[in-house]
Amino acid sequence: MDNNFFITENKNLTKANIGFFLKMPLTGHNLAMASLLAKMQVNSSQYFNTINKQTRALTDLYNMSFDVTPQLYGRELLLMYRLSYIEPLEVMDPEYSYEKIIETFSRIVRYPNLDSKVIKLAQNQLFNEYQELMASPTSYAWEHFFKKWYHDQPDFAHGIMGPINEILEADKEGLDAYSEALTTCPAAMIGNAKNSKYIIKLLKDAFSDYDFEAKFTSSNLVIEMLPDPFTDEEKRNFEQAQMLLGFGYNGQLNKKERLAGKFLARYLAGDDSSILFRKIREQLGAAYAVDADNYVNNSLLLISAGLSHDKLEQASKIAQEEIDNIKAGDIDQAIFKKIKKAIYNEHQYGLDRAGYRIMLKLRALLMPEYAFDDLGKSIRQMQIKDLIKLANKLTLNESFYIK
C-alpha cells in the first residue's frame, strides 16, 4: 500500500471526499499559526488571489467544496484540509477532469497568499471571532477553564484558536517559515474516489513536496491529568452563571474505557432524558443548558452548565453527587439502554457518510492501539459495569465558577 495514502474505491457515491492531514506537536504557536493560515487559505491563494476569485474557481468546478481547520488530539495538532467534489464521470463535461480538480486543490493548499493585506484581513476576522466568543458566557468560561486546567502547561491551554496576541503579531516572514515547515510534518491522505488508484497518482504528484513517508502514528498523544485539585471563581456581568467541573481520569485508559467515556458523557448530559438534564434543569429548574464532554485525549470529563445565579451551589452539588452515584453502581438502566441504542444508530448512520468513515480511518491511523475491529459490535457489548468501572477512575480536579 502507498505510504499514508488511503483512498478507497468509491463505487456508489456521486461525490468524492478527500482529507489531507498534517500532524505536528500541539503548541500555542503552532495552533495560532494554523488558525491564521487556515483562515487565509479559505479566503484566497496565490493562484486565486481574492475571495471572489477563489470562490468562483470552486463554483466553476461544479461547486467543489474546500475547507481547512486545525483539530486538537491531545498532544498533537492536525491541520485538516477537506475536499469534496462531484465525480467527473457523473457530469460528462470534457473540461471537468480529475486533473483539474486535484490541480485546483493543490494550488490552494500549497501556495498560500501571504500578501500583507491578506494577512491583515484574516487577523481581523479572527480577532472579531475571538471577541464574539469571549462575549458569550459559555465560550468565555470554556476558554478560561482550560487556561486554569493547564496553568503550568501553557501550550495545551488554548483550545479555540491559539494565543490571540500571536495571531495579531504574525507577519509574512513568520507565516512563510511556518508554511515551509509544514512540508516536513507527517502527512496523510484519506478518502474515497472512483478510480482511486489514479487519484492517488495525481495526489502524489501534486503534493510531492510533503512527507508521506513519515510515521503518522502518535506514540505519546494523551495528556495526563495534573495532580493538583483546586476551586476558583470569577465575578462577571453575565446574565447567567457558569459552572465547569473538571473530572480527571487517573491513569491511562484502554480502548474499551475510552468508548465507555462516550457513554458516560451521554448518560450524564446527552439529551433531555439524561440524568443531569432531569435533575438540574427540570427538577431544580436551574439550567439554561447542561453538557458533559469526554475529552479522552486530555484525561478529562468536563461537566458544564449555564445557570441561574442563585442555583449555582445546588447544581454543583447535584453534579458531584451523580458522579458518586455512578461510582456506587446507581445507574438508571432505561437511560443507559436508550443511549446505547442512540450511539449505535449514529455509528451505523455514519458508516453511510464519507466524512465519518474518513475520521474513523484518521483516528485508527493516529492511534491504532485504540481502534476497534468492529466498533458497532463493541458499542452493543458495552454494559453498565463498564461505566461504573470508568467512573471510579475519576477525580474532581477543577471546580470553576463564574458568578
mmCIF file of C-alpha atoms in Angstrom:
data_model
loop_
_atom_site.group_PDB
_atom_site.id
_atom_site.type_symbol
_atom_site.label_atom_id
_atom_site.label_comp_id
_atom_site.label_asym_id
_atom_site.label_seq_id
_atom_site.Cartn_x
_atom_site.Cartn_y
_atom_site.Cartn_z
ATOM 1 C CA MET A 1 0.000 0.000 0.000
ATOM 2 C CA ASP A 2 1.182 3.564 -0.732
ATOM 3 C CA ASN A 3 2.621 5.120 2.394
ATOM 4 C CA ASN A 4 -0.010 7.209 4.180
ATOM 5 C CA PHE A 5 -2.344 7.227 1.152
ATOM 6 C CA PHE A 6 -5.699 5.638 1.965
ATOM 7 C CA ILE A 7 -8.075 6.475 -0.886
ATOM 8 C CA THR A 8 -10.647 3.698 -1.171
ATOM 9 C CA GLU A 9 -12.719 2.901 -4.245
ATOM 10 C CA ASN A 10 -15.916 4.929 -4.416
ATOM 11 C CA LYS A 11 -18.378 2.664 -6.205
ATOM 12 C CA ASN A 12 -21.765 4.109 -5.316
ATOM 13 C CA LEU A 13 -21.442 7.774 -4.318
ATOM 14 C CA THR A 14 -21.653 10.599 -6.835
ATOM 15 C CA LYS A 15 -19.340 12.713 -4.670
ATOM 16 C CA ALA A 16 -15.719 12.017 -3.783
ATOM 17 C CA ASN A 17 -14.229 13.149 -0.474
ATOM 18 C CA ILE A 18 -10.553 13.585 0.316
ATOM 19 C CA GLY A 19 -8.895 14.636 3.554
ATOM 20 C CA PHE A 20 -5.292 15.865 3.642
ATOM 21 C CA PHE A 21 -3.852 15.815 7.156
ATOM 22 C CA LEU A 22 -0.640 17.316 8.534
ATOM 23 C CA LYS A 23 0.447 16.355 12.053
ATOM 24 C CA MET A 24 2.568 18.478 14.382
ATOM 25 C CA PRO A 25 3.110 18.915 18.133
ATOM 26 C CA LEU A 26 0.449 20.997 19.873
ATOM 27 C CA THR A 27 1.996 24.272 20.954
ATOM 28 C CA GLY A 28 0.407 27.669 21.375
ATOM 29 C CA HIS A 29 2.483 28.966 18.467
ATOM 30 C CA ASN A 30 1.551 26.114 16.131
ATOM 31 C CA LEU A 31 -2.151 26.483 16.934
ATOM 32 C CA ALA A 32 -2.075 30.255 16.401
ATOM 33 C CA MET A 33 -0.277 29.933 13.060
ATOM 34 C CA ALA A 34 -2.516 27.050 11.942
ATOM 35 C CA SER A 35 -5.636 29.079 12.777
ATOM 36 C CA LEU A 36 -4.362 32.109 10.873
ATOM 37 C CA LEU A 37 -3.159 30.125 7.856
ATOM 38 C CA ALA A 38 -6.446 28.203 7.699
ATOM 39 C CA LYS A 39 -8.450 31.425 7.651
ATOM 40 C CA MET A 40 -6.211 32.836 4.925
ATOM 41 C CA GLN A 41 -6.435 29.715 2.756
ATOM 42 C CA VAL A 42 -10.213 29.594 2.958
ATOM 43 C CA ASN A 43 -10.183 33.184 1.692
ATOM 44 C CA SER A 44 -7.660 33.039 -1.155
ATOM 45 C CA SER A 45 -4.380 31.682 -2.535
ATOM 46 C CA GLN A 46 -1.606 32.818 -4.865
ATOM 47 C CA TYR A 47 -3.426 31.427 -7.900
ATOM 48 C CA PHE A 48 -6.823 32.782 -6.795
ATOM 49 C CA ASN A 49 -5.735 35.945 -5.018
ATOM 50 C CA THR A 50 -9.087 37.339 -3.899
ATOM 51 C CA ILE A 51 -12.040 35.838 -2.065
ATOM 52 C CA ASN A 52 -14.193 36.262 -5.170
ATOM 53 C CA LYS A 53 -11.654 34.577 -7.471
ATOM 54 C CA GLN A 54 -11.230 31.556 -5.204
ATOM 55 C CA THR A 55 -14.980 31.233 -4.688
ATOM 56 C CA ARG A 56 -15.514 31.412 -8.450
ATOM 57 C CA ALA A 57 -12.808 28.807 -9.108
ATOM 58 C CA LEU A 58 -14.554 26.370 -6.770
ATOM 59 C CA THR A 59 -18.007 27.200 -8.118
ATOM 60 C CA ASP A 60 -16.853 26.633 -11.701
ATOM 61 C CA LEU A 61 -15.822 23.102 -10.715
ATOM 62 C CA TYR A 62 -19.447 22.208 -10.020
ATOM 63 C CA ASN A 63 -19.414 23.738 -6.547
ATOM 64 C CA MET A 64 -16.341 21.892 -5.352
ATOM 65 C CA SER A 65 -16.122 22.210 -1.563
ATOM 66 C CA PHE A 66 -12.865 23.150 0.197
ATOM 67 C CA ASP A 67 -12.246 23.710 3.884
ATOM 68 C CA VAL A 68 -9.317 23.747 6.287
ATOM 69 C CA THR A 69 -9.396 23.639 10.085
ATOM 70 C CA PRO A 70 -6.989 22.882 12.931
ATOM 71 C CA GLN A 71 -8.014 19.926 15.110
ATOM 72 C CA LEU A 72 -6.630 19.011 18.540
ATOM 73 C CA TYR A 73 -5.844 15.425 19.529
ATOM 74 C CA GLY A 74 -4.241 15.548 22.967
ATOM 75 C CA ARG A 75 -0.588 16.469 22.490
ATOM 76 C CA GLU A 76 -0.973 16.565 18.709
ATOM 77 C CA LEU A 77 -2.306 19.244 16.386
ATOM 78 C CA LEU A 78 -3.679 18.287 12.983
ATOM 79 C CA LEU A 79 -4.184 20.730 10.151
ATOM 80 C CA MET A 80 -7.058 19.186 8.187
ATOM 81 C CA TYR A 81 -7.756 20.056 4.546
ATOM 82 C CA ARG A 82 -11.031 18.689 3.224
ATOM 83 C CA LEU A 83 -12.062 18.424 -0.406
ATOM 84 C CA SER A 84 -15.417 17.283 -1.780
ATOM 85 C CA TYR A 85 -16.250 17.187 -5.469
ATOM 86 C CA ILE A 86 -18.725 15.643 -7.891
ATOM 87 C CA GLU A 87 -17.191 12.742 -9.768
ATOM 88 C CA PRO A 88 -16.369 13.833 -13.352
ATOM 89 C CA LEU A 89 -17.904 10.617 -14.682
ATOM 90 C CA GLU A 90 -21.244 11.868 -13.340
ATOM 91 C CA VAL A 91 -21.030 15.129 -15.277
ATOM 92 C CA MET A 92 -19.533 14.159 -18.643
ATOM 93 C CA ASP A 93 -18.023 17.616 -19.172
ATOM 94 C CA PRO A 94 -14.748 17.398 -21.173
ATOM 95 C CA GLU A 95 -13.383 20.479 -19.362
ATOM 96 C CA TYR A 96 -14.101 18.993 -15.938
ATOM 97 C CA SER A 97 -11.445 16.418 -15.128
ATOM 98 C CA TYR A 98 -9.671 14.748 -12.217
ATOM 99 C CA GLU A 99 -6.517 16.593 -13.213
ATOM 100 C CA LYS A 100 -8.270 19.969 -12.948
ATOM 101 C CA ILE A 101 -9.794 19.094 -9.572
ATOM 102 C CA ILE A 102 -6.533 17.977 -7.948
ATOM 103 C CA GLU A 103 -4.602 20.834 -9.537
ATOM 104 C CA THR A 104 -7.026 23.380 -8.035
ATOM 105 C CA PHE A 105 -6.903 21.663 -4.644
ATOM 106 C CA SER A 106 -3.104 21.624 -4.567
ATOM 107 C CA ARG A 107 -2.820 25.241 -5.697
ATOM 108 C CA ILE A 108 -4.989 26.409 -2.805
ATOM 109 C CA VAL A 109 -3.176 24.246 -0.235
ATOM 110 C CA ARG A 110 0.423 24.575 -1.413
ATOM 111 C CA TYR A 111 0.505 28.223 -2.418
ATOM 112 C CA PRO A 112 -0.945 30.411 0.352
ATOM 113 C CA ASN A 113 -1.348 34.084 -0.434
ATOM 114 C CA LEU A 114 0.986 35.815 2.042
ATOM 115 C CA ASP A 115 0.270 39.361 0.909
ATOM 116 C CA SER A 116 0.224 41.733 3.893
ATOM 117 C CA LYS A 117 -3.368 42.803 3.156
ATOM 118 C CA VAL A 118 -4.491 39.167 3.086
ATOM 119 C CA ILE A 119 -2.777 38.508 6.411
ATOM 120 C CA LYS A 120 -4.362 41.612 7.940
ATOM 121 C CA LEU A 121 -7.830 40.611 6.734
ATOM 122 C CA ALA A 122 -7.532 37.139 8.300
ATOM 123 C CA GLN A 123 -6.181 38.630 11.538
ATOM 124 C CA ASN A 124 -9.142 40.992 11.735
ATOM 125 C CA GLN A 125 -11.579 38.163 11.004
ATOM 126 C CA LEU A 126 -10.105 36.008 13.792
ATOM 127 C CA PHE A 127 -9.980 38.917 16.231
ATOM 128 C CA ASN A 128 -13.651 39.668 15.608
ATOM 129 C CA GLU A 129 -14.500 35.978 16.068
ATOM 130 C CA TYR A 130 -12.491 35.913 19.305
ATOM 131 C CA GLN A 131 -14.284 38.991 20.660
ATOM 132 C CA GLU A 132 -17.667 37.479 19.832
ATOM 133 C CA LEU A 133 -16.711 34.219 21.534
ATOM 134 C CA MET A 134 -15.460 35.967 24.667
ATOM 135 C CA ALA A 135 -18.739 37.902 24.854
ATOM 136 C CA SER A 136 -20.519 34.565 25.184
ATOM 137 C CA PRO A 137 -20.652 33.288 28.794
ATOM 138 C CA THR A 138 -20.219 29.689 27.659
ATOM 139 C CA SER A 139 -17.213 30.329 25.400
ATOM 140 C CA TYR A 140 -15.561 32.633 27.926
ATOM 141 C CA ALA A 141 -15.934 30.048 30.688
ATOM 142 C CA TRP A 142 -14.679 27.216 28.471
ATOM 143 C CA GLU A 143 -11.591 29.147 27.352
ATOM 144 C CA HIS A 144 -10.676 30.185 30.889
ATOM 145 C CA PHE A 145 -11.340 26.729 32.310
ATOM 146 C CA PHE A 146 -8.645 25.241 30.084
ATOM 147 C CA LYS A 147 -6.196 28.023 30.897
ATOM 148 C CA LYS A 148 -6.603 27.116 34.554
ATOM 149 C CA TRP A 149 -6.603 23.354 33.905
ATOM 150 C CA TYR A 150 -3.259 23.684 32.105
ATOM 151 C CA HIS A 151 -1.886 26.510 34.231
ATOM 152 C CA ASP A 152 1.678 25.152 34.102
ATOM 153 C CA GLN A 153 1.395 23.673 30.579
ATOM 154 C CA PRO A 154 0.509 26.765 28.503
ATOM 155 C CA ASP A 155 0.939 25.017 25.149
ATOM 156 C CA PHE A 156 -2.165 22.941 25.914
ATOM 157 C CA ALA A 157 -4.236 25.786 27.359
ATOM 158 C CA HIS A 158 -5.610 27.386 24.174
ATOM 159 C CA GLY A 159 -8.481 25.336 22.837
ATOM 160 C CA ILE A 160 -10.166 27.824 20.498
ATOM 161 C CA MET A 161 -7.632 29.345 18.099
ATOM 162 C CA GLY A 162 -4.357 29.728 19.980
ATOM 163 C CA PRO A 163 -2.974 32.855 21.697
ATOM 164 C CA ILE A 164 -4.749 35.795 20.085
ATOM 165 C CA ASN A 165 -1.709 38.030 20.585
ATOM 166 C CA GLU A 166 0.441 35.682 18.455
ATOM 167 C CA ILE A 167 -2.193 35.720 15.730
ATOM 168 C CA LEU A 168 -2.280 39.529 15.690
ATOM 169 C CA GLU A 169 1.518 39.855 15.764
ATOM 170 C CA ALA A 170 2.176 37.349 12.953
ATOM 171 C CA ASP A 171 3.863 38.640 9.797
ATOM 172 C CA LYS A 172 4.741 37.409 6.308
ATOM 173 C CA GLU A 173 8.162 36.161 7.349
ATOM 174 C CA GLY A 174 6.786 34.074 10.207
ATOM 175 C CA LEU A 175 3.940 32.640 8.123
ATOM 176 C CA ASP A 176 6.307 31.842 5.282
ATOM 177 C CA ALA A 177 8.567 29.901 7.671
ATOM 178 C CA TYR A 178 5.557 28.099 9.176
ATOM 179 C CA SER A 179 4.176 27.142 5.758
ATOM 180 C CA GLU A 180 7.566 25.830 4.684
ATOM 181 C CA ALA A 181 7.870 23.793 7.895
ATOM 182 C CA LEU A 182 4.553 22.071 7.118
ATOM 183 C CA THR A 183 6.257 20.162 4.306
ATOM 184 C CA THR A 184 8.366 18.347 6.931
ATOM 185 C CA CYS A 185 5.365 17.258 9.044
ATOM 186 C CA PRO A 186 3.999 13.692 8.796
ATOM 187 C CA ALA A 187 1.292 13.803 6.118
ATOM 188 C CA ALA A 188 -1.623 11.531 5.194
ATOM 189 C CA MET A 189 -4.348 11.423 2.528
ATOM 190 C CA ILE A 190 -7.588 9.650 3.413
ATOM 191 C CA GLY A 191 -10.752 9.486 1.361
ATOM 192 C CA ASN A 192 -12.814 7.769 -1.285
ATOM 193 C CA ALA A 193 -12.984 8.283 -5.030
ATOM 194 C CA LYS A 194 -13.806 6.487 -8.217
ATOM 195 C CA ASN A 195 -10.641 5.343 -9.958
ATOM 196 C CA SER A 196 -8.857 5.663 -6.619
ATOM 197 C CA LYS A 197 -5.504 4.441 -7.975
ATOM 198 C CA TYR A 198 -5.439 7.273 -10.489
ATOM 199 C CA ILE A 199 -6.438 9.819 -7.837
ATOM 200 C CA ILE A 200 -3.583 8.605 -5.617
ATOM 201 C CA LYS A 201 -1.171 9.084 -8.521
ATOM 202 C CA LEU A 202 -2.427 12.623 -9.094
ATOM 203 C CA LEU A 203 -2.222 13.455 -5.383
ATOM 204 C CA LYS A 204 1.290 12.025 -5.061
ATOM 205 C CA ASP A 205 2.458 14.144 -7.994
ATOM 206 C CA ALA A 206 0.696 17.312 -6.826
ATOM 207 C CA PHE A 207 1.827 17.026 -3.188
ATOM 208 C CA SER A 208 5.262 15.517 -3.777
ATOM 209 C CA ASP A 209 6.963 18.062 -1.509
ATOM 210 C CA TYR A 210 5.144 16.741 1.610
ATOM 211 C CA ASP A 211 6.367 13.901 3.812
ATOM 212 C CA PHE A 212 4.101 10.896 3.276
ATOM 213 C CA GLU A 213 6.875 8.524 4.322
ATOM 214 C CA ALA A 214 6.926 9.672 7.939
ATOM 215 C CA LYS A 215 5.170 7.609 10.601
ATOM 216 C CA PHE A 216 1.758 9.153 11.260
ATOM 217 C CA THR A 217 1.028 7.173 14.425
ATOM 218 C CA SER A 218 1.446 9.098 17.682
ATOM 219 C CA SER A 219 3.253 7.295 20.493
ATOM 220 C CA ASN A 220 2.630 9.944 23.174
ATOM 221 C CA LEU A 221 -0.738 11.509 22.453
ATOM 222 C CA VAL A 222 -2.664 11.502 25.760
ATOM 223 C CA ILE A 223 -2.127 14.383 28.204
ATOM 224 C CA GLU A 224 -2.207 13.081 31.756
ATOM 225 C CA MET A 225 -4.297 14.672 34.498
ATOM 226 C CA LEU A 226 -2.478 17.171 36.704
ATOM 227 C CA PRO A 227 -2.465 16.067 40.368
ATOM 228 C CA ASP A 228 -3.378 19.431 41.899
ATOM 229 C CA PRO A 229 -7.140 19.832 42.561
ATOM 230 C CA PHE A 230 -8.400 23.390 43.083
ATOM 231 C CA THR A 231 -11.505 25.574 43.109
ATOM 232 C CA ASP A 232 -11.668 29.018 41.536
ATOM 233 C CA GLU A 233 -14.286 31.597 40.630
ATOM 234 C CA GLU A 234 -14.624 34.862 38.754
ATOM 235 C CA LYS A 235 -17.052 37.751 39.012
ATOM 236 C CA ARG A 236 -18.500 38.797 35.662
ATOM 237 C CA ASN A 237 -21.548 40.685 34.487
ATOM 238 C CA PHE A 238 -23.038 37.792 32.520
ATOM 239 C CA GLU A 239 -26.776 37.232 32.734
ATOM 240 C CA GLN A 240 -26.233 33.582 33.632
ATOM 241 C CA ALA A 241 -23.719 31.978 35.947
ATOM 242 C CA GLN A 242 -21.379 29.303 34.625
ATOM 243 C CA MET A 243 -20.343 26.054 36.291
ATOM 244 C CA LEU A 244 -17.495 23.910 34.989
ATOM 245 C CA LEU A 245 -16.446 20.778 36.850
ATOM 246 C CA GLY A 246 -13.374 19.012 35.508
ATOM 247 C CA PHE A 247 -13.054 15.355 36.495
ATOM 248 C CA GLY A 248 -9.679 13.885 35.604
ATOM 249 C CA TYR A 249 -9.034 10.242 34.757
ATOM 250 C CA ASN A 250 -6.471 8.560 36.976
ATOM 251 C CA GLY A 251 -4.165 6.578 34.711
ATOM 252 C CA GLN A 252 -4.244 5.680 31.038
ATOM 253 C CA LEU A 253 -7.478 4.340 29.572
ATOM 254 C CA ASN A 254 -7.674 1.350 27.258
ATOM 255 C CA LYS A 255 -9.844 1.453 24.137
ATOM 256 C CA LYS A 256 -12.878 -0.063 25.882
ATOM 257 C CA GLU A 257 -12.650 2.545 28.646
ATOM 258 C CA ARG A 258 -12.329 5.320 26.058
ATOM 259 C CA LEU A 259 -15.561 4.126 24.452
ATOM 260 C CA ALA A 260 -17.182 3.897 27.891
ATOM 261 C CA GLY A 261 -16.294 7.578 28.329
ATOM 262 C CA LYS A 262 -18.562 8.417 25.406
ATOM 263 C CA PHE A 263 -21.380 6.513 27.111
ATOM 264 C CA LEU A 264 -20.699 8.202 30.444
ATOM 265 C CA ALA A 265 -20.846 11.704 28.968
ATOM 266 C CA ARG A 266 -24.093 10.897 27.143
ATOM 267 C CA TYR A 267 -25.594 9.348 30.282
ATOM 268 C CA LEU A 268 -24.814 12.500 32.251
ATOM 269 C CA ALA A 269 -25.926 15.142 29.755
ATOM 270 C CA GLY A 270 -26.543 13.757 26.290
ATOM 271 C CA ASP A 271 -30.127 14.898 25.747
ATOM 272 C CA ASP A 272 -33.307 15.803 27.611
ATOM 273 C CA SER A 273 -33.555 12.282 29.058
ATOM 274 C CA SER A 274 -30.035 12.362 30.550
ATOM 275 C CA ILE A 275 -29.618 12.262 34.301
ATOM 276 C CA LEU A 276 -28.235 15.786 34.826
ATOM 277 C CA PHE A 277 -30.746 17.340 32.442
ATOM 278 C CA ARG A 278 -33.518 15.809 34.537
ATOM 279 C CA LYS A 279 -32.074 16.707 37.923
ATOM 280 C CA ILE A 280 -30.568 20.136 37.244
ATOM 281 C CA ARG A 281 -32.730 21.593 34.505
ATOM 282 C CA GLU A 282 -36.117 20.022 35.137
ATOM 283 C CA GLN A 283 -36.223 19.276 38.866
ATOM 284 C CA LEU A 284 -34.048 22.128 40.136
ATOM 285 C CA GLY A 285 -35.194 24.478 37.378
ATOM 286 C CA ALA A 286 -31.703 25.924 37.309
ATOM 287 C CA ALA A 287 -30.005 25.436 33.973
ATOM 288 C CA TYR A 288 -30.190 27.109 30.602
ATOM 289 C CA ALA A 289 -28.054 24.236 29.333
ATOM 290 C CA VAL A 290 -26.221 21.240 30.778
ATOM 291 C CA ASP A 291 -23.391 19.493 28.933
ATOM 292 C CA ALA A 292 -20.895 16.717 29.565
ATOM 293 C CA ASP A 293 -17.893 16.335 27.257
ATOM 294 C CA ASN A 294 -15.429 13.481 27.309
ATOM 295 C CA TYR A 295 -12.004 14.821 26.284
ATOM 296 C CA VAL A 296 -10.415 11.412 26.440
ATOM 297 C CA ASN A 297 -7.089 12.542 24.975
ATOM 298 C CA ASN A 298 -6.914 15.174 27.726
ATOM 299 C CA SER A 299 -7.817 12.715 30.522
ATOM 300 C CA LEU A 300 -10.834 14.919 31.245
ATOM 301 C CA LEU A 301 -14.571 14.598 31.701
ATOM 302 C CA LEU A 302 -15.996 18.119 31.765
ATOM 303 C CA ILE A 303 -19.470 18.871 33.139
ATOM 304 C CA SER A 304 -20.638 22.387 32.346
ATOM 305 C CA ALA A 305 -23.840 24.360 32.749
ATOM 306 C CA GLY A 306 -25.261 27.830 32.310
ATOM 307 C CA LEU A 307 -27.334 28.523 35.416
ATOM 308 C CA SER A 308 -29.440 30.917 37.369
ATOM 309 C CA HIS A 309 -27.051 32.608 39.778
ATOM 310 C CA ASP A 310 -28.984 31.529 42.873
ATOM 311 C CA LYS A 311 -28.874 27.837 41.857
ATOM 312 C CA LEU A 312 -25.139 27.526 41.236
ATOM 313 C CA GLU A 313 -24.222 25.860 44.522
ATOM 314 C CA GLN A 314 -27.114 23.387 44.362
ATOM 315 C CA ALA A 315 -26.364 22.422 40.765
ATOM 316 C CA SER A 316 -22.704 21.811 41.560
ATOM 317 C CA LYS A 317 -23.690 19.563 44.450
ATOM 318 C CA ILE A 318 -26.097 17.563 42.261
ATOM 319 C CA ALA A 319 -23.466 17.020 39.558
ATOM 320 C CA GLN A 320 -20.856 15.815 42.036
ATOM 321 C CA GLU A 321 -23.371 13.577 43.781
ATOM 322 C CA GLU A 322 -24.368 11.998 40.474
ATOM 323 C CA ILE A 323 -20.761 11.040 39.746
ATOM 324 C CA ASP A 324 -20.659 9.444 43.213
ATOM 325 C CA ASN A 325 -23.920 7.620 42.469
ATOM 326 C CA ILE A 326 -22.460 6.145 39.279
ATOM 327 C CA LYS A 327 -19.334 5.084 41.159
ATOM 328 C CA ALA A 328 -21.592 3.277 43.641
ATOM 329 C CA GLY A 329 -23.475 1.491 40.843
ATOM 330 C CA ASP A 330 -26.645 3.588 40.931
ATOM 331 C CA ILE A 331 -27.348 3.911 37.198
ATOM 332 C CA ASP A 332 -30.726 4.329 35.514
ATOM 333 C CA GLN A 333 -30.992 1.278 33.249
ATOM 334 C CA ALA A 334 -33.605 2.855 30.997
ATOM 335 C CA ILE A 335 -31.349 5.839 30.261
ATOM 336 C CA PHE A 336 -28.380 3.547 29.643
ATOM 337 C CA LYS A 337 -30.367 1.405 27.223
ATOM 338 C CA LYS A 338 -31.555 4.494 25.361
ATOM 339 C CA ILE A 339 -28.086 5.985 24.930
ATOM 340 C CA LYS A 340 -26.636 2.655 23.788
ATOM 341 C CA LYS A 341 -29.261 2.493 21.044
ATOM 342 C CA ALA A 342 -28.628 6.128 20.078
ATOM 343 C CA ILE A 343 -24.841 5.716 19.901
ATOM 344 C CA TYR A 344 -25.165 2.520 17.865
ATOM 345 C CA ASN A 345 -27.653 4.099 15.439
ATOM 346 C CA GLU A 346 -25.413 7.140 14.999
ATOM 347 C CA HIS A 347 -22.490 4.866 14.181
ATOM 348 C CA GLN A 348 -24.488 2.867 11.638
ATOM 349 C CA TYR A 349 -25.775 6.063 10.045
ATOM 350 C CA GLY A 350 -22.241 7.450 9.959
ATOM 351 C CA LEU A 351 -20.951 4.452 8.012
ATOM 352 C CA ASP A 352 -23.005 5.698 5.082
ATOM 353 C CA ARG A 353 -21.296 9.091 5.248
ATOM 354 C CA ALA A 354 -17.860 9.616 3.742
ATOM 355 C CA GLY A 355 -16.765 12.192 6.306
ATOM 356 C CA TYR A 356 -17.435 9.842 9.210
ATOM 357 C CA ARG A 357 -15.506 6.988 7.595
ATOM 358 C CA ILE A 358 -12.581 9.312 6.919
ATOM 359 C CA MET A 359 -12.447 10.366 10.573
ATOM 360 C CA LEU A 360 -12.607 6.734 11.732
ATOM 361 C CA LYS A 361 -9.644 5.918 9.494
ATOM 362 C CA LEU A 362 -7.782 9.008 10.684
ATOM 363 C CA ARG A 363 -8.148 8.035 14.341
ATOM 364 C CA ALA A 364 -7.111 4.458 13.562
ATOM 365 C CA LEU A 365 -4.036 5.752 11.754
ATOM 366 C CA LEU A 366 -3.165 8.211 14.510
ATOM 367 C CA MET A 367 -3.992 5.871 17.426
ATOM 368 C CA PRO A 368 -4.009 2.253 16.181
ATOM 369 C CA GLU A 369 -3.945 0.832 19.718
ATOM 370 C CA TYR A 370 -7.396 2.367 20.328
ATOM 371 C CA ALA A 371 -9.024 1.251 17.057
ATOM 372 C CA PHE A 372 -11.830 -1.339 17.083
ATOM 373 C CA ASP A 373 -12.092 -4.130 14.540
ATOM 374 C CA ASP A 374 -15.870 -3.813 14.789
ATOM 375 C CA LEU A 375 -16.947 -0.611 16.540
ATOM 376 C CA GLY A 376 -20.648 -1.406 16.173
ATOM 377 C CA LYS A 377 -20.187 -4.717 17.962
ATOM 378 C CA SER A 378 -18.189 -3.039 20.744
ATOM 379 C CA ILE A 379 -20.956 -0.469 21.211
ATOM 380 C CA ARG A 380 -23.549 -3.237 21.517
ATOM 381 C CA GLN A 381 -21.389 -5.056 24.075
ATOM 382 C CA MET A 382 -20.999 -2.054 26.387
ATOM 383 C CA GLN A 383 -22.501 -2.715 29.839
ATOM 384 C CA ILE A 384 -23.407 -0.701 32.907
ATOM 385 C CA LYS A 385 -20.498 -2.218 34.808
ATOM 386 C CA ASP A 386 -18.125 -0.606 32.279
ATOM 387 C CA LEU A 387 -19.433 2.849 33.199
ATOM 388 C CA ILE A 388 -19.116 2.085 36.908
ATOM 389 C CA LYS A 389 -15.528 0.949 36.469
ATOM 390 C CA LEU A 390 -14.649 4.048 34.465
ATOM 391 C CA ALA A 391 -16.365 6.450 36.877
ATOM 392 C CA ASN A 392 -14.219 5.090 39.686
ATOM 393 C CA LYS A 393 -11.167 6.395 37.834
ATOM 394 C CA LEU A 394 -12.486 9.957 38.043
ATOM 395 C CA THR A 395 -11.299 12.611 40.471
ATOM 396 C CA LEU A 396 -12.708 16.145 40.662
ATOM 397 C CA ASN A 397 -9.663 18.193 39.714
ATOM 398 C CA GLU A 398 -11.037 21.643 38.899
ATOM 399 C CA SER A 399 -14.180 23.452 40.007
ATOM 400 C CA PHE A 400 -14.539 26.737 38.151
ATOM 401 C CA TYR A 401 -17.468 29.114 38.633
ATOM 402 C CA ILE A 402 -18.384 32.411 37.041
ATOM 403 C CA LYS A 403 -20.815 34.361 39.198
#
